[in-house]
Each structure stands twice: as C-alpha cells, then as structure tokens.
Amino acid sequence: MASSSGNDDDLTIPRAAINKMIKETLPNVRVANDARELVVNCCTEFIHLVSSEANEICNKSEKKTISPEHVINALESLGFGSYITEVKDVLQECKSVALKRRKASSRLENLGIPEEELLRQQQELFAKARQQQAELAQQEWLQMQQAAEQAHMAATSASAAQQAGSSQDEDDDDDI
Amino acid sequence: MSTHTAADKDSAAPANNKTISLPISRVRLIMKSSPDVSSINQDALFLTTKATELFVQYLAVSSFNNGSGKESNSLSYSDLASAAEETDTFHFLTDILPKKILAGDYLKTLEQMQDEEADN
C-alpha cells in the first residue's frame, strides 16, 4: 500500500477504496478501467482544490491551522455548498462515536480494582510470560543440539561408508 | 458480499451514510503535498475526507446520468470528461482529463502548429 516512489505528487487514494465507492454508488454498472483511474486522479485533484482554497481562507484569518470553518467556507466558495450539511453531520457522528469510546474505556478503568492490585497482577503476568519464554528457548536449544548431533553422526557414517567403498584393496588405517 | 445496500438506495441519489470510507491518513498526506499548506486541524481533515467521498459519488452519478452509457448500464472515460466540461463545479477537472483525441487528429494538429511556426 505504501508508494514505492518518494514523489509527493504520486499520492492518490487507493484504487480499491475508489472501486468500492463506485460499486456502492452505481451498483450493477460496468465502469471502464480508464474511467476508474480517472476518478482516482479526480479525487486527488479535488483534495488539492479544497486544501488550497481552505489554506487561503486560513491565511487571511491569520490563523496557522486550517480549521473546520475554513474547509466549510472553501466548499461554499468552490460551489460545493450542497455538501456542507452532510459533512457536518458526519463530523458530529465521528465526534460522538469517539466520545462514547472514551467513556467506555474510562468505565473499564473504574471497575473498582485498586491500582496497586492491578500493578501486582501485571507483574505476575509478566513473570509468567518471561518463564514461558525461557522454557521455550531452552526447548529450542535442546532440539537444536539433538539435531546437530544427528546431523554430525549422519555425516560421519556417510563418509565412513564412502571411504570403505572406495578403498577396498587398500589397507584402511584411517581413523574415523 | 452483501447486496442489501443496493436495494435500499435510490440509484440516482448518492448514499447518505454517517461514516467515512476513504483512508484519512492518505487524505492528510495529499493535503500536505499542496504548496504552502502547513497544519490541518483533525476535524477539518474529517470534513475534507467526507467531502471528497461526496464528490466521488456526485461525479459518478452525474456522469452516469448524463452519459451515453445509461442504456447499456456502463460508465466510460468520455462520460466523465463530458461531465467535467458541462458541470460548472467540475470545471477544475478539465486540466487532468482532456477529452481523448485520436492519434491521427493529434498529429495533424501538431503539423499545423509546426507549419505556423515555420511561417513566423
């Protein structure tokens, strides 16, 4: 998914995301490949358009960061005012979802277990994990040792067989 | 792949869902590659991402509705190019999607240009 070229201008929305949107928007419509490619590039162009316009509005307001207001005004001045209600709705939705998530996680924190106890449990888990890791490592080491021994034995018996076979008429004094 | 979404949508109107499907991080990267853009508020980023989604939907739908492929249920490059020319808000796209011309016509135009230069 990461672009292999470092060129900023090659940044586009992933083709798969566009294909999915097209499929959901125009179900059962056959869309030519070059048309899809075009939509990908139109996206990038649109983002640049809105960013530049929002940036100009931002500069005029003497603020340093592009705010939601700047984007909304940019959409209006570019002729996309009809999008404003819906994008605002989605923003509200995203924010309330994020808020719910934060509330849920803080509910988890308030289970009633004191911090010291939680810390102790955590240390126990870590110790157990370390022990398991150590046992695993030792097992692996033993297996490797056994495998190495077997390989060594196989190699020496093979070379012994070879030597025995190739020097039948010689006195074989070689110690293996 | 669920098909129920196709059934409960009016095929002419873009979908109205409350989530964002495009990758926000990628949108941020593209925004930052615009000249002079420094920092973008997170909410502003959400708005831009959703607006881009809506743009894709509108572009697809209006190109299809005004295009020549409606009977055959298809959407082509030229449908999009036409929409860009005919719709005011899509004019900014004409730079990146010139209507395709036949190679022969292009060569003819090139020859004409060269002739004009030679005359000067």
Coordinates of C-alpha atoms in Angstrom, one line a residue:
Chain A
M1 CA 0.0 0.0 0.0
A2 CA 2.9 2.3 0.6
S3 CA 4.0 4.1 -2.6
S4 CA 7.4 3.0 -3.7
S5 CA 8.3 6.4 -5.2
G6 CA 9.1 9.2 -2.8
N7 CA 7.4 11.7 -5.1
D8 CA 4.6 13.6 -3.2
D9 CA 2.7 14.2 -6.4
D10 CA 2.1 10.5 -6.9
L11 CA -0.1 10.3 -3.8
T12 CA -3.5 9.1 -4.6
I13 CA -6.4 7.4 -2.8
P14 CA -6.0 3.7 -3.0
R15 CA -7.7 2.2 -6.1
A16 CA -9.6 -0.4 -4.0
A17 CA -11.3 2.3 -1.9
I18 CA -12.5 4.1 -5.1
N19 CA -13.7 0.9 -6.7
K20 CA -15.7 0.1 -3.6
M21 CA -17.3 3.5 -3.6
I22 CA -18.1 3.3 -7.3
K23 CA -19.7 -0.1 -6.8
E24 CA -21.8 1.2 -3.9
T25 CA -22.9 4.3 -5.7
L26 CA -23.5 2.8 -9.1
P27 CA -24.5 -0.8 -8.4
N28 CA -24.6 -3.1 -11.4
V29 CA -22.9 -0.5 -13.7
R30 CA -20.0 -1.6 -15.7
V31 CA -17.3 1.0 -15.3
A32 CA -14.3 1.1 -17.7
N33 CA -10.9 0.8 -16.2
D34 CA -9.6 4.1 -17.6
A35 CA -12.7 5.7 -16.1
R36 CA -11.8 4.3 -12.7
E37 CA -8.2 5.5 -13.0
L38 CA -9.6 8.9 -13.8
V39 CA -11.8 9.0 -10.7
V40 CA -8.7 8.2 -8.6
N41 CA -6.9 11.2 -10.1
C42 CA -10.0 13.4 -9.8
C43 CA -10.0 12.7 -6.0
T44 CA -6.5 13.9 -5.6
E45 CA -7.3 17.0 -7.7
F46 CA -10.4 17.7 -5.5
I47 CA -8.4 17.4 -2.3
H48 CA -5.8 19.8 -3.6
L49 CA -8.5 22.2 -4.7
V50 CA -10.2 22.2 -1.3
S51 CA -6.9 22.4 0.6
S52 CA -5.6 25.3 -1.4
E53 CA -8.8 27.2 -1.0
A54 CA -9.1 26.4 2.7
N55 CA -5.5 27.4 3.1
E56 CA -6.0 30.8 1.5
I57 CA -9.0 31.4 3.7
C58 CA -6.9 30.3 6.7
N59 CA -4.1 32.7 5.8
K60 CA -6.5 35.6 5.6
S61 CA -7.8 34.7 9.0
E62 CA -4.2 34.9 10.4
K63 CA -4.6 31.5 12.0
K64 CA -1.9 28.9 11.4
T65 CA -4.0 25.8 11.4
I66 CA -6.7 25.0 8.8
S67 CA -9.9 24.7 10.9
P68 CA -13.3 23.1 10.0
E69 CA -14.7 26.6 9.4
H70 CA -12.1 27.2 6.8
V71 CA -12.9 24.0 5.0
I72 CA -16.6 24.7 5.1
N73 CA -16.1 28.2 3.7
A74 CA -13.9 26.7 1.0
L75 CA -16.5 24.2 0.0
E76 CA -19.0 27.1 -0.2
S77 CA -16.9 29.3 -2.4
L78 CA -15.9 26.5 -4.7
G79 CA -19.6 25.7 -5.4
F80 CA -19.9 22.6 -3.2
G81 CA -22.1 24.2 -0.7
S82 CA -24.6 21.4 -1.0
Y83 CA -22.1 19.1 0.6
I84 CA -21.9 21.1 3.8
T85 CA -24.8 19.8 5.7
E86 CA -23.8 16.2 5.2
V87 CA -20.1 16.7 6.0
K88 CA -21.1 18.5 9.2
D89 CA -23.4 15.6 10.2
V90 CA -20.6 13.1 9.7
L91 CA -18.3 15.2 11.8
Q92 CA -20.8 15.2 14.6
E93 CA -21.2 11.5 14.3
C94 CA -17.5 10.8 14.4
K95 CA -17.1 13.0 17.4
S96 CA -19.9 11.3 19.3
V97 CA -18.5 7.9 18.5
A98 CA -15.1 8.9 19.7
L99 CA -16.7 10.3 22.9
K100 CA -18.6 7.0 23.5
R101 CA -15.4 5.1 23.1
R102 CA -13.6 7.3 25.6
K103 CA -16.4 6.9 28.1
A104 CA -16.4 3.1 27.6
S105 CA -12.7 2.9 28.3
S106 CA -12.9 5.0 31.4
R107 CA -15.8 2.8 32.6
L108 CA -13.3 -0.1 32.3
E109 CA -10.8 1.8 34.4
N110 CA -13.4 2.2 37.2
L111 CA -14.0 -1.5 37.7
G112 CA -13.1 -0.9 41.4
I113 CA -9.8 -2.7 41.4
P114 CA -7.2 -0.5 43.2
E115 CA -4.2 0.5 41.2
E116 CA -1.8 -1.5 43.4
E117 CA -3.7 -4.7 42.8
L118 CA -3.7 -4.1 39.1
L119 CA 0.1 -3.5 39.2
R120 CA 0.6 -6.7 41.1
Q121 CA -1.5 -8.6 38.6
Q122 CA 0.5 -7.1 35.8
Q123 CA 3.8 -8.1 37.4
E124 CA 2.5 -11.6 37.8
L125 CA 1.6 -11.8 34.1
F126 CA 5.0 -10.5 33.1
A127 CA 6.8 -13.0 35.3
K128 CA 4.7 -15.9 33.9
A129 CA 5.4 -14.7 30.3
R130 CA 9.1 -14.5 31.0
Q131 CA 9.1 -18.0 32.4
Q132 CA 7.3 -19.4 29.4
Q133 CA 9.7 -17.7 27.1
A134 CA 12.7 -19.1 29.0
E135 CA 11.2 -22.6 28.8
L136 CA 10.5 -22.3 25.1
A137 CA 14.0 -21.0 24.4
Q138 CA 15.5 -23.9 26.4
Q139 CA 13.4 -26.4 24.5
E140 CA 14.5 -24.9 21.2
W141 CA 18.2 -25.1 22.2
L142 CA 17.9 -28.8 23.2
Q143 CA 16.2 -29.5 19.9
M144 CA 18.9 -27.8 18.0
Q145 CA 21.6 -29.7 19.9
Q146 CA 19.9 -33.0 19.1
A147 CA 19.5 -32.1 15.5
A148 CA 23.2 -31.1 15.3
E149 CA 24.3 -34.3 16.9
Q150 CA 22.2 -36.4 14.5
A151 CA 23.5 -34.4 11.5
H152 CA 27.1 -35.0 12.7
M153 CA 26.5 -38.7 13.1
A154 CA 24.9 -39.0 9.8
A155 CA 27.7 -37.1 8.1
T156 CA 30.4 -39.2 9.8
S157 CA 28.7 -42.6 9.0
A158 CA 28.2 -41.5 5.4
S159 CA 31.8 -40.5 4.9
A160 CA 32.9 -43.8 6.6
A161 CA 30.8 -45.7 4.2
Q162 CA 32.2 -43.8 1.3
Q163 CA 35.8 -44.4 2.4
A164 CA 35.1 -48.0 2.9
G165 CA 33.6 -48.4 -0.5
S166 CA 36.3 -46.5 -2.5
S167 CA 39.4 -48.2 -0.9
Q168 CA 38.6 -51.9 -0.9
D169 CA 42.1 -53.0 -1.9
E170 CA 43.9 -50.7 0.4
D171 CA 44.6 -51.1 4.0
D172 CA 42.4 -48.7 5.6
D173 CA 44.2 -47.3 8.6
D174 CA 42.3 -44.1 8.7
D175 CA 40.6 -43.5 11.9
I176 CA 37.1 -42.0 11.6
Chain B
M1 CA -20.7 -9.5 -0.3
S2 CA -24.0 -8.1 1.0
T3 CA -26.4 -6.9 -1.7
H4 CA -29.0 -5.3 0.6
T5 CA -27.3 -1.9 0.3
A6 CA -28.0 -1.7 -3.4
A7 CA -31.7 -2.3 -2.8
D8 CA -32.3 0.4 -0.2
K9 CA -30.5 3.1 -2.1
D10 CA -32.1 5.3 -4.7
S11 CA -29.9 4.6 -7.6
A12 CA -30.0 8.3 -8.6
A13 CA -29.1 9.8 -5.2
P14 CA -25.7 9.4 -3.6
A15 CA -25.6 7.3 -0.4
N16 CA -26.1 9.2 2.8
N17 CA -24.1 7.4 5.4
K18 CA -22.6 8.7 8.6
T19 CA -19.2 7.1 8.3
I20 CA -16.0 7.8 6.4
S21 CA -14.8 5.1 4.0
L22 CA -11.7 6.8 2.5
P23 CA -8.4 6.5 4.3
I24 CA -8.0 9.7 6.4
S25 CA -4.2 9.4 6.7
R26 CA -3.9 9.3 2.9
V27 CA -6.1 12.4 2.5
R28 CA -3.8 14.1 5.0
L29 CA -0.7 13.3 3.0
I30 CA -2.3 14.6 -0.2
M31 CA -3.4 17.8 1.5
K32 CA 0.1 18.4 2.9
S33 CA 1.6 17.9 -0.5
S34 CA -0.3 21.0 -1.6
P35 CA 2.0 24.0 -1.7
D36 CA 2.0 26.2 1.5
V37 CA -0.4 24.0 3.5
S38 CA 1.1 23.7 6.9
S39 CA -1.1 22.2 9.6
I40 CA -4.6 20.9 9.4
N41 CA -7.0 20.5 12.3
Q42 CA -8.2 16.9 12.8
D43 CA -11.9 17.9 12.3
A44 CA -11.0 19.8 9.2
L45 CA -9.4 16.7 7.9
F46 CA -12.6 14.7 8.6
L47 CA -14.6 17.3 6.7
T48 CA -12.3 17.2 3.7
T49 CA -12.3 13.4 3.6
K50 CA -16.1 13.2 3.7
A51 CA -16.4 16.0 1.1
T52 CA -14.1 14.0 -1.2
E53 CA -16.3 11.0 -0.8
L54 CA -19.4 13.0 -1.7
F55 CA -17.5 14.4 -4.7
V56 CA -16.8 10.9 -6.0
Q57 CA -20.4 9.9 -5.6
Y58 CA -21.7 13.1 -7.3
L59 CA -19.1 12.8 -10.1
A60 CA -20.0 9.1 -10.7
V61 CA -23.8 9.7 -10.6
S62 CA -24.0 12.8 -12.7
S63 CA -21.5 11.4 -15.3
F64 CA -23.7 8.3 -15.5
N65 CA -27.0 10.1 -15.7
N66 CA -25.8 12.4 -18.4
G67 CA -23.6 10.0 -20.2
S68 CA -24.1 7.8 -23.2
G69 CA -23.8 4.6 -21.3
K70 CA -27.0 4.8 -19.4
E71 CA -28.9 2.4 -21.7
S72 CA -26.1 -0.1 -21.6
N73 CA -25.6 0.4 -17.9
S74 CA -22.0 1.4 -18.3
L75 CA -19.8 4.3 -17.5
S76 CA -16.9 5.3 -19.7
Y77 CA -14.0 7.8 -19.6
S78 CA -15.7 10.1 -22.0
D79 CA -18.8 10.2 -19.8
L80 CA -16.6 11.6 -17.0
A81 CA -14.8 14.0 -19.4
S82 CA -18.2 15.4 -20.6
A83 CA -19.4 15.8 -17.0
A84 CA -16.3 17.8 -16.3
E85 CA -16.9 20.2 -19.2
E86 CA -20.6 20.5 -18.7
T87 CA -20.8 21.0 -14.9
D88 CA -19.5 24.2 -13.5
T89 CA -18.3 22.8 -10.2
F90 CA -16.3 20.1 -12.1
H91 CA -14.5 22.5 -14.4
F92 CA -11.4 22.3 -12.3
L93 CA -11.0 18.7 -13.6
T94 CA -10.6 19.7 -17.3
D95 CA -6.8 20.1 -16.8
I96 CA -6.4 16.4 -15.9
L97 CA -8.8 14.8 -18.1
P98 CA -8.6 16.2 -21.6
K99 CA -11.1 14.6 -23.9
K100 CA -9.2 11.8 -25.6
I101 CA -8.5 12.5 -29.2
L102 CA -7.4 10.2 -32.0
A103 CA -3.7 9.9 -32.5
G104 CA -4.2 10.9 -36.2
D105 CA -6.0 14.1 -35.2
Y106 CA -3.2 15.0 -32.8
L107 CA -0.6 14.5 -35.4
K108 CA -2.5 16.7 -37.8
T109 CA -2.7 19.5 -35.2
L110 CA 1.0 19.1 -34.5
E111 CA 1.8 19.5 -38.1
Q112 CA -0.3 22.6 -38.4
M113 CA 1.4 24.1 -35.4
Q114 CA 4.8 23.4 -36.9
D115 CA 3.7 25.0 -40.2
E116 CA 2.6 28.1 -38.3
E117 CA 5.9 28.4 -36.5
A118 CA 7.8 28.0 -39.8
D119 CA 5.8 30.8 -41.3
N120 CA 6.8 33.2 -38.5

